[in-house]
mmCIF file of C-alpha atoms in Angstrom:
data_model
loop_
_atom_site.group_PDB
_atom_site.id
_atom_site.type_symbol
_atom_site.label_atom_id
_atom_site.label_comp_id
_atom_site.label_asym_id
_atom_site.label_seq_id
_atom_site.Cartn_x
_atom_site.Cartn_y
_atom_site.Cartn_z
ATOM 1 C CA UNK A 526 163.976 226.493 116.922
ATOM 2 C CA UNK A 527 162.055 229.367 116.707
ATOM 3 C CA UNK A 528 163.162 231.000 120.205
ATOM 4 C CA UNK A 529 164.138 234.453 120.090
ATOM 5 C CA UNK A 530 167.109 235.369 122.232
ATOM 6 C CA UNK A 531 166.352 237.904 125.478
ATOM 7 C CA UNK A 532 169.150 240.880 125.399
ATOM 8 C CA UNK A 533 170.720 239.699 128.213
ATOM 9 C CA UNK A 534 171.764 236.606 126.175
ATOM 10 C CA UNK A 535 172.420 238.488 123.277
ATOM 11 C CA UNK A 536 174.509 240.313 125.548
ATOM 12 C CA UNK A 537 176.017 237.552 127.410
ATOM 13 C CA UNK A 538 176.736 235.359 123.698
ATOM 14 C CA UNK A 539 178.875 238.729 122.234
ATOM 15 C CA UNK A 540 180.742 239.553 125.520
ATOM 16 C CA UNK A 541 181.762 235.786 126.649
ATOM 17 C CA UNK A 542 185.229 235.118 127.619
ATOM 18 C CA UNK A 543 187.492 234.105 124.983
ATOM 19 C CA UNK A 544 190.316 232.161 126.768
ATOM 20 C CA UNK A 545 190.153 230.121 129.826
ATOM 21 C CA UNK A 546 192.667 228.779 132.373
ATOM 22 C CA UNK A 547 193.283 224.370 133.043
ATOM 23 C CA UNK A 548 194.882 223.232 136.195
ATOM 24 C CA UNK A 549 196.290 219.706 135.884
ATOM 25 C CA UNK A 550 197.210 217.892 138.788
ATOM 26 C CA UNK A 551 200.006 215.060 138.272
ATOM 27 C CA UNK A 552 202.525 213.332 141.195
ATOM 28 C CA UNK A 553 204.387 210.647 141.338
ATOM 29 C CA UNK A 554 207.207 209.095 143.003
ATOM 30 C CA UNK A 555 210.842 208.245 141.926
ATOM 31 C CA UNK A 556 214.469 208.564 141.859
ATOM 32 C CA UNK A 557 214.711 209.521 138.472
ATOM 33 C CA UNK A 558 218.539 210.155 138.765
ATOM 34 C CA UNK A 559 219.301 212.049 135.509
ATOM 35 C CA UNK A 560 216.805 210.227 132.682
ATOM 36 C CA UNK A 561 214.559 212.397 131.565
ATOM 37 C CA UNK A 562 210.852 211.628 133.072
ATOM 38 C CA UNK A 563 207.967 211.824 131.601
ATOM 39 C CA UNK A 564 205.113 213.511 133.688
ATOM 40 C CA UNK A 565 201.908 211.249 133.978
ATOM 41 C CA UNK A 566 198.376 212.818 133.039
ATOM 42 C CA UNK A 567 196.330 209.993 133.849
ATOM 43 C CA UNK A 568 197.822 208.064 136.783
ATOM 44 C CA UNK A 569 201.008 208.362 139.404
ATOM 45 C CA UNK A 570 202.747 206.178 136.878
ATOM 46 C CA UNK A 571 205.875 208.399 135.264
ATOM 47 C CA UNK A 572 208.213 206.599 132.694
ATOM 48 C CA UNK A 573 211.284 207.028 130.772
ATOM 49 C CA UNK A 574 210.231 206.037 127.487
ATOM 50 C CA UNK A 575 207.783 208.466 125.374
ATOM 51 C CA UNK A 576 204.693 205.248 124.461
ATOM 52 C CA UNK A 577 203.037 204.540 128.163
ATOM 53 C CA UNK A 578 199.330 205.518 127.576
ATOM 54 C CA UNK A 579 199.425 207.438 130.986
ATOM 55 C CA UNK A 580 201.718 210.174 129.965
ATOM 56 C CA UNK A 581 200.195 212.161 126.899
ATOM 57 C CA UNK A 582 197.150 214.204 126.516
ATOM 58 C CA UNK A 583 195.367 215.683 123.279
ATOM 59 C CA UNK A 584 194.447 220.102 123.553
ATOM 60 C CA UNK A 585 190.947 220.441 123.316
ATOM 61 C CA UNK A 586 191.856 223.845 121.764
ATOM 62 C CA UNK A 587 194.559 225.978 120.867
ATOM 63 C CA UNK A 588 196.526 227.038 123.846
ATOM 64 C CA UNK A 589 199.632 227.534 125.939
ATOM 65 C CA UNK A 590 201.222 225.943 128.828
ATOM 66 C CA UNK A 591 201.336 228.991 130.886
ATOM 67 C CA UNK A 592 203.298 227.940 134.305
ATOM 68 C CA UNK A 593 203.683 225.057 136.210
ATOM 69 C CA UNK A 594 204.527 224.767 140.089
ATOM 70 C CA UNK A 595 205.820 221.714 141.854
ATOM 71 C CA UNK A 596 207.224 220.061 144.915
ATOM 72 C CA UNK A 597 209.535 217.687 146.254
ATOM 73 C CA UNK A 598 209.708 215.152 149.105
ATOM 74 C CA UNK A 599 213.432 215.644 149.290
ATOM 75 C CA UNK A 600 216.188 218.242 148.923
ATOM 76 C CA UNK A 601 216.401 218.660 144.935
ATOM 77 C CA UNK A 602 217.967 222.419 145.368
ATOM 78 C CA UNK A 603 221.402 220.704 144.111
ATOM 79 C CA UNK A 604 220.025 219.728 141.122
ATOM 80 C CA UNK A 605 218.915 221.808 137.967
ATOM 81 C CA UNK A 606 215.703 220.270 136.608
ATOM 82 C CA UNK A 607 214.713 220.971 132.771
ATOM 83 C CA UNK A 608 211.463 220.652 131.819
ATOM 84 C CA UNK A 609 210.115 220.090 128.462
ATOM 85 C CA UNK A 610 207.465 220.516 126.399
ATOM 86 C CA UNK A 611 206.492 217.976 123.692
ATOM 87 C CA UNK A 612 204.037 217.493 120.443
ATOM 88 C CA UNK A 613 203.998 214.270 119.155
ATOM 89 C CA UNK A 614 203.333 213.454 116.135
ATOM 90 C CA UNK A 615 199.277 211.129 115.395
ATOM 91 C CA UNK A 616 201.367 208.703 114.677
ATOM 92 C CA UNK A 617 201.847 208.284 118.604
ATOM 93 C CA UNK A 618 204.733 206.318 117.674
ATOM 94 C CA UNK A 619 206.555 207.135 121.098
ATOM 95 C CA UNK A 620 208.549 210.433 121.732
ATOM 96 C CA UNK A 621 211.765 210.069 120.828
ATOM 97 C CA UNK A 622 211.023 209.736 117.439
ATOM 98 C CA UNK A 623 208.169 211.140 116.331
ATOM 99 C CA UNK A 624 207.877 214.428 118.798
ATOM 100 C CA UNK A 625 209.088 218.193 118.450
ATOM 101 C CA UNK A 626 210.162 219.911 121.680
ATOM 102 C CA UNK A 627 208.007 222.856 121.812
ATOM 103 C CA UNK A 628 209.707 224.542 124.571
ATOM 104 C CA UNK A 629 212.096 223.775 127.552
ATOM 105 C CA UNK A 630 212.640 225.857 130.551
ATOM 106 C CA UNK A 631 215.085 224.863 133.798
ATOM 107 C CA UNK A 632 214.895 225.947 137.247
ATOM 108 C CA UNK A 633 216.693 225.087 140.481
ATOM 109 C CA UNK A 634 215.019 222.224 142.226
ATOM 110 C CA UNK A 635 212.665 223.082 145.782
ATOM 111 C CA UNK A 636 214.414 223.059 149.057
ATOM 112 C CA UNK A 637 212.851 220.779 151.167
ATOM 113 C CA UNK A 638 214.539 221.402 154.458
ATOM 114 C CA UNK A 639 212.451 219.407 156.822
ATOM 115 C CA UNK A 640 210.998 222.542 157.714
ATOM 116 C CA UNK A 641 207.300 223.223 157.191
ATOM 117 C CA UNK A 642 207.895 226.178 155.225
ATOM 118 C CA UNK A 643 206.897 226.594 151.333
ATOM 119 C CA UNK A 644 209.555 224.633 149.374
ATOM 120 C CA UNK A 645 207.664 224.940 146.096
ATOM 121 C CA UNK A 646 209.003 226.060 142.710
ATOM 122 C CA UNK A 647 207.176 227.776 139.868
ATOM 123 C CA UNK A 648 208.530 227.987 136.395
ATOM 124 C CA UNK A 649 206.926 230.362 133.666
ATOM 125 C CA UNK A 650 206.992 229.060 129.903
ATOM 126 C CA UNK A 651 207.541 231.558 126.762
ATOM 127 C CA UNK A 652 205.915 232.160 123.707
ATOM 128 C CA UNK A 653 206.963 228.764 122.300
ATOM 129 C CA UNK A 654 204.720 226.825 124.608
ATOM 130 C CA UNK A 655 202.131 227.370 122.296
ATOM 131 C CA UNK A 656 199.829 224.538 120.866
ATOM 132 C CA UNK A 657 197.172 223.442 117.952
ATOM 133 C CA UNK A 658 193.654 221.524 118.974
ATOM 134 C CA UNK A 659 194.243 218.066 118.366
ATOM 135 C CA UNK A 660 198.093 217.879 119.207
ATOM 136 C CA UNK A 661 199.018 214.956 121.814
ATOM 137 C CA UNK A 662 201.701 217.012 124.265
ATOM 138 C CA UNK A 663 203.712 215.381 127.051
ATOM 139 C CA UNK A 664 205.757 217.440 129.603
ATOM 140 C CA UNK A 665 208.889 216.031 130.877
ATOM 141 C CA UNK A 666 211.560 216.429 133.785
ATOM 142 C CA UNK A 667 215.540 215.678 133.571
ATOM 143 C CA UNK A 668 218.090 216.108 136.577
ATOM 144 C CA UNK A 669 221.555 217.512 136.657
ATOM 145 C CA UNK A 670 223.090 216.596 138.329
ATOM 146 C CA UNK A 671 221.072 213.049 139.754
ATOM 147 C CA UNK A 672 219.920 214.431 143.303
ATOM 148 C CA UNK A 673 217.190 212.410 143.955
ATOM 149 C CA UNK A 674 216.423 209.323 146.150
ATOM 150 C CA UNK A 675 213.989 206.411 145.765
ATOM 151 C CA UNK A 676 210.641 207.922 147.386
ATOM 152 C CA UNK A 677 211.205 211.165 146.262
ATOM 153 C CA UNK A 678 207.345 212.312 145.713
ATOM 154 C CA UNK A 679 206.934 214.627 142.866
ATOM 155 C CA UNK A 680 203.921 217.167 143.067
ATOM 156 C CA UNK A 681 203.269 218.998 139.585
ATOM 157 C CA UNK A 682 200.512 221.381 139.173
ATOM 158 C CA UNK A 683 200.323 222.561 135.356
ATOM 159 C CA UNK A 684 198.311 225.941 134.057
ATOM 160 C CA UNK A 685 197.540 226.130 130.014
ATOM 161 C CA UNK A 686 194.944 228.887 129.200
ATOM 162 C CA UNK A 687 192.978 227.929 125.885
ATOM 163 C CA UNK A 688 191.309 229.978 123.353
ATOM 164 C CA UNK A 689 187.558 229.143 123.330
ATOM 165 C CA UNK A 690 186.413 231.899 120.567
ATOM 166 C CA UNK A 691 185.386 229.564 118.030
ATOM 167 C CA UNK A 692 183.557 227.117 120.322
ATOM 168 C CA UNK A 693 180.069 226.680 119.551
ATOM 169 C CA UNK A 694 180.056 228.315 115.881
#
């Protein structure tokens, strides 16, 4: 290639962004009483146990799960839910044994009062939410106590920014 760049693209290569923001959309629908669930990526299929294809994910990049904010169908204010952040090992083995909790945060569960108001809850992760390109993550949810019924309809909307700076070089 014997192109020569304009300055506006020299301009526009130096000065692009170095970190950008993923929204992942996951639901499903449960009583999941007090076993930990884990959140599915790929379908509105959530499970107890760590090997269903449906719940992991590999990072593109390095990055962070920022935030999350979800929804319930049903009153889960009673209820403290814990979320958690897992790595799993390439092995993909199945997460009880082969992952590392990365980071877990709780929150009181969304009022759902019938009302048409906002019932949604948002929960901020810390500095231990970070990840490596290449690791396979999972995100669970546990209840305590079980407050829950069977349709309860779970509504998760995740936010990990990633560092892009070595992308393309």
């Amino acid at each position: 290639d014997t192109s020569v760049m304009t300055s506006k693209a020299i301009d526009e290569r130096i000065n692009r962004p170095t970190q950008f923001i993923h929204i992942q959309h996951s639901s499903f629908r449960d009583n999941i009483s007090t076993d930990e669930h884990f959140i599915p990526w790929h379908s509105v299929t959530e499970n107890t146990g760590g090997t269903n294809e449906n719940i992991p994910f590999i990072a593109p990049y390095n990055g962070k799960l920022k935030e999350l904010i979800y929804r319930t169908s049903t009153n889960t204010s009673n209820a403290t839910a814990t979320w958690r952040l897992y790595s799993v090992s390439d092995k993909g083995e199945g997460y009880s044994s082969s992952a590392s909790v990365l980071d877990t945060q709780t929150c009181t569960g969304p009022t759902n009062d019938g009302a048409e108001s906002d019932n949604s809850v948002k929960v901020t992760f810390d500095s231990d939410a970070v990840f490596n390109a290449g690791d396979i993550l999972a995100l669970s949810i546990q209840h305590a106590p079980a407050h829950s019924t069977t349709n309860t309809k779970f509504i998760i909307t995740t936010t990990c920014e990633y560092d892009i700076s070595g992308l393309g070089q």
